[in-house]
Coordinates of C-alpha atoms in Angstrom, one line a residue:
Chain A
M1400 CA 80.5 125.9 22.7
N1401 CA 79.8 128.0 19.1
Q1402 CA 76.4 126.5 18.6
A1403 CA 73.7 128.9 17.2
E1404 CA 70.4 128.0 19.6
V1405 CA 68.1 125.8 17.4
S1406 CA 64.9 127.6 19.5
K1407 CA 66.0 130.8 18.1
L1408 CA 66.7 130.1 14.5
V1409 CA 62.4 129.5 13.6
S1410 CA 59.9 132.0 14.9
Q1411 CA 58.2 130.2 18.1
L1412 CA 54.2 129.3 16.9
K1413 CA 52.0 129.5 19.8
T1414 CA 49.6 126.4 18.6
R1415 CA 50.9 123.0 18.9
V1416 CA 52.9 121.6 16.3
N1417 CA 52.2 117.7 15.6
P1418 CA 55.5 115.5 15.6
R1419 CA 54.2 113.5 13.3
L1420 CA 52.9 115.0 9.6
R1421 CA 49.9 113.8 7.8
K1422 CA 50.4 112.0 4.8
F1423 CA 47.1 113.0 2.9
R1424 CA 47.9 109.9 0.4
N1425 CA 47.8 110.4 -3.8
P1426 CA 49.4 109.4 -6.5
K1427 CA 51.6 112.7 -6.9
G1428 CA 53.3 110.8 -3.5
P1429 CA 54.7 113.8 -1.0
E1430 CA 54.5 116.8 -3.9
G1431 CA 50.5 116.4 -4.3
R1432 CA 50.3 116.8 -0.5
L1433 CA 52.2 120.1 -0.5
D1434 CA 49.9 121.0 -3.2
K1435 CA 46.7 120.1 -1.9
L1436 CA 47.4 122.5 1.6
R1437 CA 48.9 125.4 -0.5
K1438 CA 45.2 125.4 -2.3
T1439 CA 43.9 125.6 1.8
V1440 CA 46.5 128.0 3.0
T1441 CA 46.0 130.2 -0.1
A1442 CA 42.5 130.7 0.4
L1443 CA 42.4 130.6 4.5
I1444 CA 44.4 134.1 3.4
K1445 CA 42.6 134.7 1.6
H1446 CA 38.6 134.8 2.9
E1447 CA 40.0 134.3 6.5
R1448 CA 37.6 131.6 7.5
L1449 CA 37.2 128.3 6.5
E1450 CA 35.2 125.5 7.1
L1451 CA 37.0 121.7 6.4
N1452 CA 37.4 118.1 7.5
Y1453 CA 39.1 118.6 10.3
P1454 CA 42.7 116.7 9.7
R1455 CA 43.2 119.6 6.5
A1456 CA 42.5 122.2 8.7
D1457 CA 45.0 121.4 11.6
E1458 CA 47.6 120.4 9.1
A1459 CA 47.3 123.9 6.3
R1460 CA 47.0 126.1 10.0
M1461 CA 50.7 125.0 10.9
Y1462 CA 52.0 126.0 7.6
A1463 CA 49.5 129.5 7.9
E1464 CA 51.0 130.3 11.3
R1465 CA 55.0 129.7 10.4
L1466 CA 53.7 132.1 7.1
I1467 CA 53.2 134.4 9.0
S1468 CA 55.2 134.8 11.8
D1469 CA 57.3 134.4 9.2
A1470 CA 56.4 137.4 7.7
I1471 CA 56.0 139.8 11.1
R1472 CA 59.8 138.7 12.0
Y1473 CA 61.7 139.2 8.5
G1474 CA 59.7 141.7 6.9
D1475 CA 58.8 141.8 3.2
T1476 CA 62.7 143.2 2.5
H1477 CA 63.9 139.1 3.3
R1478 CA 64.8 137.1 0.1
T1479 CA 63.6 133.6 1.8
T1480 CA 60.2 135.0 3.0
M1481 CA 59.5 136.3 0.2
E1482 CA 60.2 133.2 -1.6
M1483 CA 58.3 130.9 1.0
A1484 CA 55.4 133.5 0.7
D1485 CA 55.6 133.1 -2.9
Y1486 CA 55.5 129.4 -2.4
W1487 CA 52.6 128.6 -0.2
L1488 CA 50.3 131.9 -1.9
V1489 CA 49.4 130.2 -5.0
E1490 CA 47.3 133.7 -6.1
K1491 CA 49.9 136.8 -6.2
Q1492 CA 48.1 139.2 -5.2
L1493 CA 47.7 138.0 -1.4
V1494 CA 52.0 138.2 -1.1
H1495 CA 50.3 142.4 -0.5
K1496 CA 47.8 140.9 1.9
L1497 CA 50.3 139.0 4.2
F1498 CA 52.9 141.9 4.3
K1499 CA 50.5 145.2 3.9
V1500 CA 47.7 143.8 6.0
L1501 CA 48.1 140.5 7.7
A1502 CA 51.8 141.1 9.0
P1503 CA 50.6 144.8 11.1
R1504 CA 47.2 143.0 12.1
Y1505 CA 49.4 140.3 14.3
E1506 CA 52.4 142.5 15.3
N1507 CA 51.4 143.0 19.0
Y1508 CA 49.7 139.3 19.1
N1509 CA 50.9 136.9 22.1
I1510 CA 48.2 134.5 20.5
S1511 CA 47.9 132.8 17.9
Y1512 CA 47.2 134.3 14.8
T1513 CA 44.3 131.3 13.7
R1514 CA 41.8 129.4 16.0
L1515 CA 40.4 125.8 14.7
L1516 CA 37.0 124.8 16.1
R1517 CA 35.5 121.7 16.0
A1518 CA 32.0 122.0 14.0
P1519 CA 29.4 119.3 13.5
R1520 CA 29.1 117.0 10.8
P1521 CA 25.3 116.9 9.4
Y1522 CA 23.9 113.5 9.9
P1523 CA 23.0 111.2 8.6
G1524 CA 25.9 111.9 6.6
P1525 CA 29.2 111.6 5.9
E1526 CA 31.3 110.4 9.1
D1527 CA 34.1 113.1 8.6
E1528 CA 35.5 115.5 11.4
K1529 CA 34.8 118.6 10.3
A1530 CA 36.3 122.0 11.6
V1531 CA 35.9 125.7 11.1
L1532 CA 39.7 127.2 10.4
E1533 CA 39.9 131.6 10.4
L1534 CA 42.3 134.0 11.2
R1535 CA 42.2 136.1 14.4
G1536 CA 40.3 139.8 13.6
N1537 CA 38.3 138.4 10.6
P1538 CA 35.7 140.3 10.3
Y1539 CA 33.0 138.4 10.5
P1540 CA 30.4 138.3 13.2
P1541 CA 31.0 135.5 16.3
L1542 CA 30.9 131.8 15.9
L1543 CA 30.8 131.4 19.8
P1544 CA 28.6 133.2 21.6
D1545 CA 29.9 136.0 23.8
N1546 CA 29.6 135.8 27.4
T1547 CA 32.3 138.1 29.0
S1548 CA 31.9 141.5 27.9
N1549 CA 27.5 141.6 29.0
K1550 CA 27.9 142.8 32.6
N1551 CA 24.3 142.5 32.8
L1552 CA 23.8 138.5 32.2
I1553 CA 23.3 136.7 35.8
H1554 CA 27.1 135.3 36.7
N1555 CA 29.0 138.2 35.7
I1556 CA 26.8 139.8 38.0
L1557 CA 27.4 137.1 40.6
L1558 CA 31.1 137.6 39.8
E1559 CA 31.0 141.2 40.3
E1560 CA 29.4 141.0 43.4
A1561 CA 32.3 138.5 44.6
K1562 CA 35.1 140.9 43.9
K1563 CA 32.9 144.0 45.8
A1564 CA 32.9 141.6 49.0
Y1565 CA 37.2 140.2 48.5
R1566 CA 37.8 143.7 48.4
A1567 CA 36.0 144.9 51.3
K1568 CA 37.6 142.3 53.2
K1569 CA 41.1 143.3 52.1
Y1570 CA 40.1 146.7 52.6
A1571 CA 39.2 145.1 56.3
E1572 CA 42.5 143.6 56.5
I1573 CA 44.8 146.4 55.9
A1574 CA 42.8 149.4 57.9
A1575 CA 42.8 146.7 60.9
K1576 CA 47.2 146.5 60.1
I1577 CA 47.7 150.2 60.2
D1578 CA 45.4 150.4 63.1
G1579 CA 46.9 148.0 65.3
V1580 CA 45.5 147.6 68.3
E1581 CA 41.9 148.8 67.0
V1582 CA 41.2 146.0 65.0
P1583 CA 38.2 144.2 65.8
V1584 CA 35.6 147.9 65.9
D1585 CA 37.4 148.5 62.1
L1586 CA 36.1 145.4 61.2
K1587 CA 32.9 145.6 63.2
V1588 CA 32.5 149.0 61.6
S1589 CA 33.9 147.7 58.2
N1590 CA 31.2 144.9 57.8
L1591 CA 28.1 147.5 58.8
N1592 CA 29.0 150.0 55.6
L1593 CA 29.3 146.8 53.8
E1594 CA 26.0 145.7 54.9
E1595 CA 24.0 149.7 54.5
S1596 CA 25.2 149.6 51.0
S1597 CA 23.8 146.2 49.7
S1598 CA 21.3 146.8 51.4
S1599 CA 19.9 150.6 50.2
E1600 CA 20.5 148.6 47.0
V1601 CA 17.9 146.6 47.8
N1602 CA 15.8 148.9 48.4
Q1603 CA 16.0 150.9 45.6
D1604 CA 14.9 147.3 43.5
D1605 CA 12.2 146.7 45.3
S1606 CA 11.1 150.3 44.5
S1607 CA 10.9 150.3 41.2
S1608 CA 10.0 146.8 41.1
K1609 CA 6.8 147.9 43.3
S1610 CA 6.0 151.9 41.8
P1611 CA 3.9 151.3 37.8
Chain B
M1117 CA 23.1 79.4 39.0
N1118 CA 22.6 79.6 42.6
S1119 CA 25.7 81.8 43.7
L1120 CA 24.3 84.0 41.0
R1121 CA 20.5 83.9 42.7
K1122 CA 22.3 84.7 46.0
I1123 CA 24.3 87.5 44.2
I1124 CA 21.2 89.1 43.0
R1125 CA 18.3 88.7 46.3
P1126 CA 20.2 91.0 47.9
V1127 CA 20.3 93.5 45.4
K1128 CA 16.3 92.7 44.7
K1129 CA 15.6 94.1 49.0
C1130 CA 17.7 96.6 48.2
T1131 CA 16.0 97.8 45.6
I1132 CA 12.2 97.5 47.1
L1133 CA 13.9 99.2 50.6
S1134 CA 14.9 103.1 47.8
Y1135 CA 11.0 102.4 46.2
R1136 CA 9.7 102.3 49.9
R1137 CA 11.8 105.7 51.1
L1138 CA 11.0 107.2 47.8
L1139 CA 7.3 106.7 48.5
S1140 CA 7.5 107.9 51.7
T1141 CA 8.7 111.2 50.9
Y1142 CA 5.7 112.3 49.7
S1143 CA 4.3 113.1 52.9
E1144 CA 0.8 112.9 53.5
E1145 CA 0.7 116.7 54.1
S1146 CA 2.0 117.4 50.7
A1147 CA -0.5 115.0 49.5
R1148 CA -3.0 116.8 51.0
Q1149 CA -2.6 119.5 49.2
C1150 CA -2.1 118.2 45.7
E1151 CA -5.0 116.9 46.1
I1152 CA -7.0 120.1 46.4
F1153 CA -4.7 122.1 44.2
A1154 CA -5.9 119.2 41.0
T1155 CA -9.3 119.1 42.3
E1156 CA -9.3 123.5 41.8
Q1157 CA -6.8 123.0 38.5
K1158 CA -9.5 120.6 36.9
K1159 CA -12.8 123.0 38.0
Q1160 CA -10.9 126.0 36.8
K1161 CA -10.7 124.2 33.3
E1162 CA -13.9 122.9 33.1
S1163 CA -15.2 126.8 33.9
V1164 CA -14.0 127.3 29.8
G1165 CA -16.9 126.4 28.5
R1166 CA -17.2 127.5 25.0
I1167 CA -14.3 127.8 23.2
E1168 CA -13.1 131.7 21.7
K1169 CA -10.6 131.7 20.2
I1170 CA -7.3 135.1 20.6
E1171 CA -5.2 136.5 18.4
V1172 CA -1.2 136.1 19.7
Q1173 CA 1.5 138.2 17.9
Y1174 CA 4.9 137.1 18.4
E1175 CA 7.8 139.7 17.8
G1176 CA 11.6 138.1 18.0
Q1177 CA 13.2 135.3 16.6
P1178 CA 13.4 133.1 14.0
E1179 CA 9.9 136.1 12.7
N1180 CA 7.2 137.9 14.1
S1181 CA 4.2 135.8 13.6
V1182 CA 0.7 135.8 14.8
F1183 CA -0.9 132.4 16.8
S1184 CA -4.8 131.7 16.4
M1185 CA -4.7 130.5 20.2
N1186 CA -7.7 129.3 22.8
K1187 CA -8.7 131.5 25.3
N1188 CA -7.9 130.7 29.0
I1189 CA -6.9 127.5 27.3
S1190 CA -3.3 128.1 25.3
T1191 CA 0.0 129.6 27.2
P1192 CA 3.2 131.4 26.4
Y1193 CA 4.5 128.2 26.6
D1194 CA 1.4 126.7 23.3
C1195 CA 2.7 129.5 21.4
A1196 CA 6.8 128.1 22.0
K1197 CA 6.2 125.3 21.1
H1198 CA 5.3 126.6 17.5
L1199 CA 8.5 128.3 16.6
G1200 CA 10.5 124.9 17.1
D1201 CA 12.6 123.0 19.8
K1202 CA 15.5 125.8 20.3
I1203 CA 12.8 128.7 21.2
R1204 CA 10.7 126.5 23.6
D1205 CA 13.7 125.3 26.2
R1206 CA 15.0 128.5 25.9
S1207 CA 11.9 130.8 26.8
V1208 CA 12.0 132.4 30.8
V1209 CA 9.1 134.3 31.0
A1210 CA 6.9 136.2 28.4
L1211 CA 6.1 139.7 28.4
L1212 CA 2.5 140.6 26.8
N1213 CA 2.3 144.3 25.4
G1214 CA 5.7 144.8 26.0
K1215 CA 5.4 145.9 29.7
T1216 CA 3.2 142.5 31.5
L1217 CA 5.3 139.7 32.8
W1218 CA 3.2 136.1 32.1
H1219 CA 4.4 132.9 33.2
M1220 CA 4.8 130.6 30.7
N1221 CA 1.8 128.0 32.0
R1222 CA -0.4 130.5 32.4
P1223 CA -3.5 130.3 30.2
L1224 CA -3.7 133.9 27.5
S1225 CA -7.0 135.2 28.9
E1226 CA -6.9 137.9 25.8
S1227 CA -5.4 138.9 21.9
C1228 CA -1.9 140.5 23.1
I1229 CA 2.1 141.0 21.8
L1230 CA 4.1 138.9 22.8
E1231 CA 7.9 138.5 23.7
L1232 CA 9.4 135.7 25.0
L1233 CA 12.5 136.5 27.4
H1234 CA 15.5 134.2 27.9
Y1235 CA 19.0 134.6 29.9
N1236 CA 20.9 135.7 27.1
F1237 CA 19.5 139.2 26.2
P1238 CA 21.4 142.8 27.1
N1239 CA 19.4 143.2 29.4
P1240 CA 18.6 140.1 30.8
A1241 CA 17.2 141.9 34.4
A1242 CA 13.5 140.1 34.5
A1243 CA 14.8 137.0 33.3
N1244 CA 17.8 137.2 36.1
K1245 CA 14.4 137.8 38.3
V1246 CA 12.9 134.7 37.7
F1247 CA 15.9 132.6 37.6
W1248 CA 16.8 133.9 41.2
R1249 CA 13.0 133.3 42.4
T1250 CA 12.2 130.4 41.0
C1251 CA 15.3 129.0 42.9
S1252 CA 14.3 130.0 46.4
F1253 CA 11.2 128.3 45.3
V1254 CA 12.5 125.3 45.1
L1255 CA 15.5 125.6 48.1
G1256 CA 11.5 125.5 50.0
A1257 CA 10.4 122.2 48.2
V1258 CA 14.1 121.1 49.1
A1259 CA 14.7 122.0 52.6
S1260 CA 10.8 120.9 53.8
D1261 CA 11.6 117.4 52.1
A1262 CA 15.5 117.2 53.4
F1263 CA 14.7 117.4 56.8
K1264 CA 13.8 113.7 59.4
D1265 CA 10.2 113.2 60.0
N1266 CA 10.9 113.8 64.0
I1267 CA 11.3 117.3 63.3
E1268 CA 9.4 120.2 62.8
I1269 CA 9.9 121.7 59.8
H1270 CA 7.6 124.7 58.4
L1271 CA 8.6 127.6 55.5
H1272 CA 7.6 131.2 56.4
S1273 CA 9.1 132.8 53.5
F1274 CA 11.8 134.9 51.0
P1275 CA 12.7 137.7 50.2
S1276 CA 12.2 140.1 46.4
P1277 CA 14.8 138.5 44.6
N1278 CA 17.6 140.0 44.3
V1279 CA 20.7 138.8 42.6
K1280 CA 23.2 141.6 43.6
S1281 CA 22.9 140.4 46.8
G1282 CA 24.8 137.2 45.3
S1283 CA 22.2 134.0 46.8
F1284 CA 18.5 133.2 47.0
V1285 CA 17.1 132.6 50.3
Y1286 CA 14.2 130.9 51.8
D1287 CA 13.5 131.3 55.8
I1288 CA 12.5 128.5 56.9
Q1289 CA 11.3 128.2 61.0
I1290 CA 12.7 124.2 61.6
G1291 CA 12.6 122.3 65.2
L1292 CA 15.9 123.0 66.3
D1293 CA 17.8 125.1 68.5
K1294 CA 21.5 125.9 67.4
W1295 CA 21.7 123.9 64.6
E1296 CA 24.9 124.8 62.9
P1297 CA 25.2 122.9 59.6
K1298 CA 27.8 121.1 58.7
N1299 CA 29.7 121.0 55.3
S1300 CA 28.8 116.9 54.5
E1301 CA 25.0 118.4 55.4
L1302 CA 24.9 121.2 52.8
K1303 CA 26.3 118.7 50.3
V1304 CA 23.2 116.2 50.6
L1305 CA 21.3 120.1 50.2
S1306 CA 22.9 120.6 47.4
L1307 CA 22.7 117.1 46.2
E1308 CA 18.6 116.8 47.1
F1309 CA 18.3 119.8 44.9
I1310 CA 20.2 118.6 41.1
K1311 CA 17.9 115.7 42.2
F1312 CA 14.1 117.9 43.1
C1313 CA 15.9 119.9 39.3
Q1314 CA 16.5 116.5 37.5
K1315 CA 13.2 115.4 37.6
Q1316 CA 11.9 117.7 35.4
Y1317 CA 8.7 119.6 37.1
P1318 CA 6.6 121.8 35.0
I1319 CA 6.0 124.5 36.8
E1320 CA 2.0 125.0 37.5
C1321 CA 0.5 128.0 38.2
L1322 CA -3.3 129.0 39.8
N1323 CA -4.6 132.1 41.0
V1324 CA -7.0 130.6 43.9
D1325 CA -10.0 132.2 46.3
K1326 CA -8.7 133.0 49.7
K1327 CA -10.7 129.6 51.4
I1328 CA -8.8 127.1 49.3
A1329 CA -5.5 128.5 50.3
L1330 CA -6.1 128.7 53.6
E1331 CA -7.0 124.9 53.4
I1332 CA -3.9 124.6 51.4
F1333 CA -1.6 125.9 54.1
K1334 CA -4.3 124.7 57.0
N1335 CA -1.0 123.0 58.7
N1336 CA 1.8 125.7 58.2
P1337 CA 0.8 128.5 60.9
H1338 CA 3.5 131.2 58.7
K1339 CA 1.6 131.0 55.3
S1340 CA -2.0 130.9 56.4
Q1341 CA -1.1 134.0 59.2
Q1342 CA 0.1 135.5 55.8
I1343 CA -2.7 134.6 53.5
P1344 CA -5.1 137.3 54.7
D1345 CA -2.5 140.2 54.1
I1346 CA -1.5 139.2 50.9
A1347 CA -5.3 138.2 49.9
A1348 CA -5.7 142.4 51.2
H1349 CA -3.6 143.5 48.1
N1350 CA -5.0 140.9 45.5
S1351 CA -8.3 141.8 44.8
D1352 CA -8.9 137.9 47.1
K1353 CA -6.9 135.8 45.0
I1354 CA -3.9 133.9 45.8
T1355 CA -1.1 133.0 43.3
L1356 CA 0.1 129.6 43.7
F1357 CA 3.0 127.6 42.3
K1358 CA 3.5 124.0 42.2
A1359 CA 6.3 121.6 41.2
G1360 CA 6.1 118.3 41.7
P1361 CA 4.5 117.3 45.4
H1362 CA 4.9 120.7 46.5
I1363 CA 3.5 123.9 46.3
D1364 CA 3.9 127.2 47.5
I1365 CA 2.4 131.1 46.8
S1366 CA 4.5 133.7 45.4
R1367 CA 3.3 136.6 43.3
G1368 CA 5.9 134.7 40.5
P1369 CA 6.6 134.7 37.4
M1370 CA 8.9 131.4 38.1
L1371 CA 10.7 129.4 35.2
P1372 CA 8.3 126.6 32.8
N1373 CA 10.9 123.6 34.1
T1374 CA 13.3 123.3 37.1
N1375 CA 15.2 121.8 34.8
H1376 CA 16.6 125.4 33.7
I1377 CA 18.8 124.5 36.8
G1378 CA 21.9 123.8 35.8
R1379 CA 24.9 124.9 38.6
I1380 CA 23.3 124.0 42.7
T1381 CA 25.3 125.0 46.0
V1382 CA 23.7 125.2 49.0
T1383 CA 25.9 127.4 50.7
N1384 CA 25.2 128.2 53.6
V1385 CA 22.7 127.7 56.7
I1386 CA 22.5 130.5 59.3
K1387 CA 20.0 131.8 62.3
L1388 CA 18.0 134.5 61.9
D1389 CA 17.6 136.9 65.5
T1390 CA 13.9 137.5 64.8
D1391 CA 11.2 137.6 67.3
I1392 CA 8.8 135.0 65.4
E1393 CA 6.8 132.7 68.0
G1394 CA 7.2 128.7 67.7
G1395 CA 11.0 128.1 67.4
S1396 CA 14.2 129.4 65.4
I1397 CA 13.8 130.4 62.0
Y1398 CA 17.3 129.7 59.9
R1399 CA 18.1 131.4 56.5
F1400 CA 19.0 129.3 53.8
Q1401 CA 21.1 130.8 51.2
G1402 CA 22.0 129.3 47.8
V1403 CA 23.7 130.1 44.3
A1404 CA 23.0 128.3 41.1
L1405 CA 23.1 129.3 37.4
P1406 CA 20.8 128.5 34.3
R1407 CA 22.3 125.5 32.0
T1408 CA 23.2 127.1 29.5
I1409 CA 25.1 128.8 31.6
A1410 CA 28.5 127.4 31.1
L1411 CA 31.0 128.9 33.7
N1412 CA 34.8 127.2 35.3
H1413 CA 35.1 125.7 38.5
F1414 CA 37.1 128.4 39.8
A1415 CA 34.9 131.1 38.8
Y1416 CA 32.1 129.2 39.9
G1417 CA 34.1 128.4 43.3
L1418 CA 34.3 132.1 43.7
I1419 CA 31.0 133.4 43.7
E1420 CA 30.1 129.8 46.1
E1421 CA 32.5 131.4 48.2
R1422 CA 30.1 134.8 48.6
G1423 CA 27.1 133.0 49.0
K1424 CA 28.2 132.4 52.0
L1425 CA 27.6 135.5 53.9
L1426 CA 24.6 136.4 55.7
N1427 CA 22.3 137.6 52.8
S1428 CA 21.3 140.9 52.6
G1429 CA 17.4 140.3 52.5
R1430 CA 14.8 141.5 54.3
I1431 CA 14.5 139.5 58.2
P1432 CA 11.1 138.7 57.9
G1433 CA 9.5 139.2 61.8
A1434 CA 6.3 139.0 63.8
H1435 CA 4.9 142.4 62.4
G1436 CA 4.7 144.3 59.1
T1437 CA 4.8 143.1 56.0
L1438 CA 5.9 140.6 53.4
N1439 CA 8.2 141.8 50.7
E1440 CA 7.5 138.6 48.8
D1441 CA 3.6 139.8 48.3
N1442 CA 0.1 140.6 46.2
S1443 CA -0.2 140.6 42.9
F1444 CA 1.0 138.0 40.2
V1445 CA 1.4 141.0 38.4
A1446 CA 5.1 142.5 38.1
H1447 CA 5.9 144.8 36.3
V1448 CA 8.9 145.6 34.2
N1449 CA 11.1 148.4 35.2

């Protein structure tokens, strides 16, 4: 079989591609649909974060992902990619942004280049579902609270302690394997050490709280 | 129609039974304690007399503002109510003048600068400690209510809250020898804990004289033994906290409401080796997270596993002082 592998002909996207495209019915037919999406994709590349109705955001996301991945894959010397960029970006100065800013930014990403979040809708008001579509690595403040990087949050403290306990257990097992016969003695010693270290922490904590 | 009635009748009986069971769980002892507590609270409220105004400067989100509040009547919680639902519900404890931690439901006695702490600060150590202490307190309430009537149970104490020890603790004396809890029993305790928190009891705070505290805890040998010692360190006053039907001694502060506690597991009950008379002391351990912090079940499972190890907190003995003792006012480190 001398057939090219189809999966390698197009860039593999990191987002879900809908099996059936949305129609976005309008008087101009399919061309009008693409005009709408071009407008959204251009705005996304320009502003990096948009609030949209959910269907439009979901649909435009697929085209934006494909455009960026092609720009990374083929670069700005590839004729077809340049034509696609010319078609999808209504404002032509954004072609430069696509190849010179976004392609280097996403070069080493192994996750999607865009992010889609469901947004609240005004109540009472129109019942359309809302969404926020953004390019990753944008300069705006984050939309979601950051629960992972702060080590002082209560769940992070607890997870850190769980990690320490797990490691102590593993070290004890390894030590037991090495020493062979002296298994129970070693286990006891390691446990004691662990308890001592943690109780000393407690004492420090107590004394600091009482001292003032 | 008759057949329908036949179906409904047993259900009706069931509900009456369950009501009876609900009523019976509020023991006479806790009813007696609550009555004394309520009388004392009423007395203290009436002794305020003429209403005076104090000026409370609030610093923080959404904007700094000044409130004119009532002396010895208004609480930090009342100030938080002026700042909107979001601030009111997330506030854990108040910080007065940048150094004193103050229970949210305790009346303010003088003009001050007020800050409201929550779990998502860059350094939420104070809020975490308050959360952990309240979990210990509620664990005592749950455990004292969960056992059958023929088993004698006395709360002893809980060590100073330390999140780094991996679990919160309550040491309790139970009239059982060599009890090792099954998984199903721990699950029941966890469920009771969840039910208690879902009732959304506001946690009240009261400073009382030594005499009244001794009267409240006259049936608990450990607490009545601890009270004179605590009072000696706190100008003859004892700080009591009350959530629903349960009253306990603690220096505080605590959460404003039990609905702050989200995910809960009672992880283990371990028999302690102590010289305290009257029966064996068991260490009840658990882990919990605030309602506002969402964690996936795998990560929470790791925390639960860690919570099963014996907590390193001080083991109570017949002699020596308490850890969770004296003054009401805890200082920020």
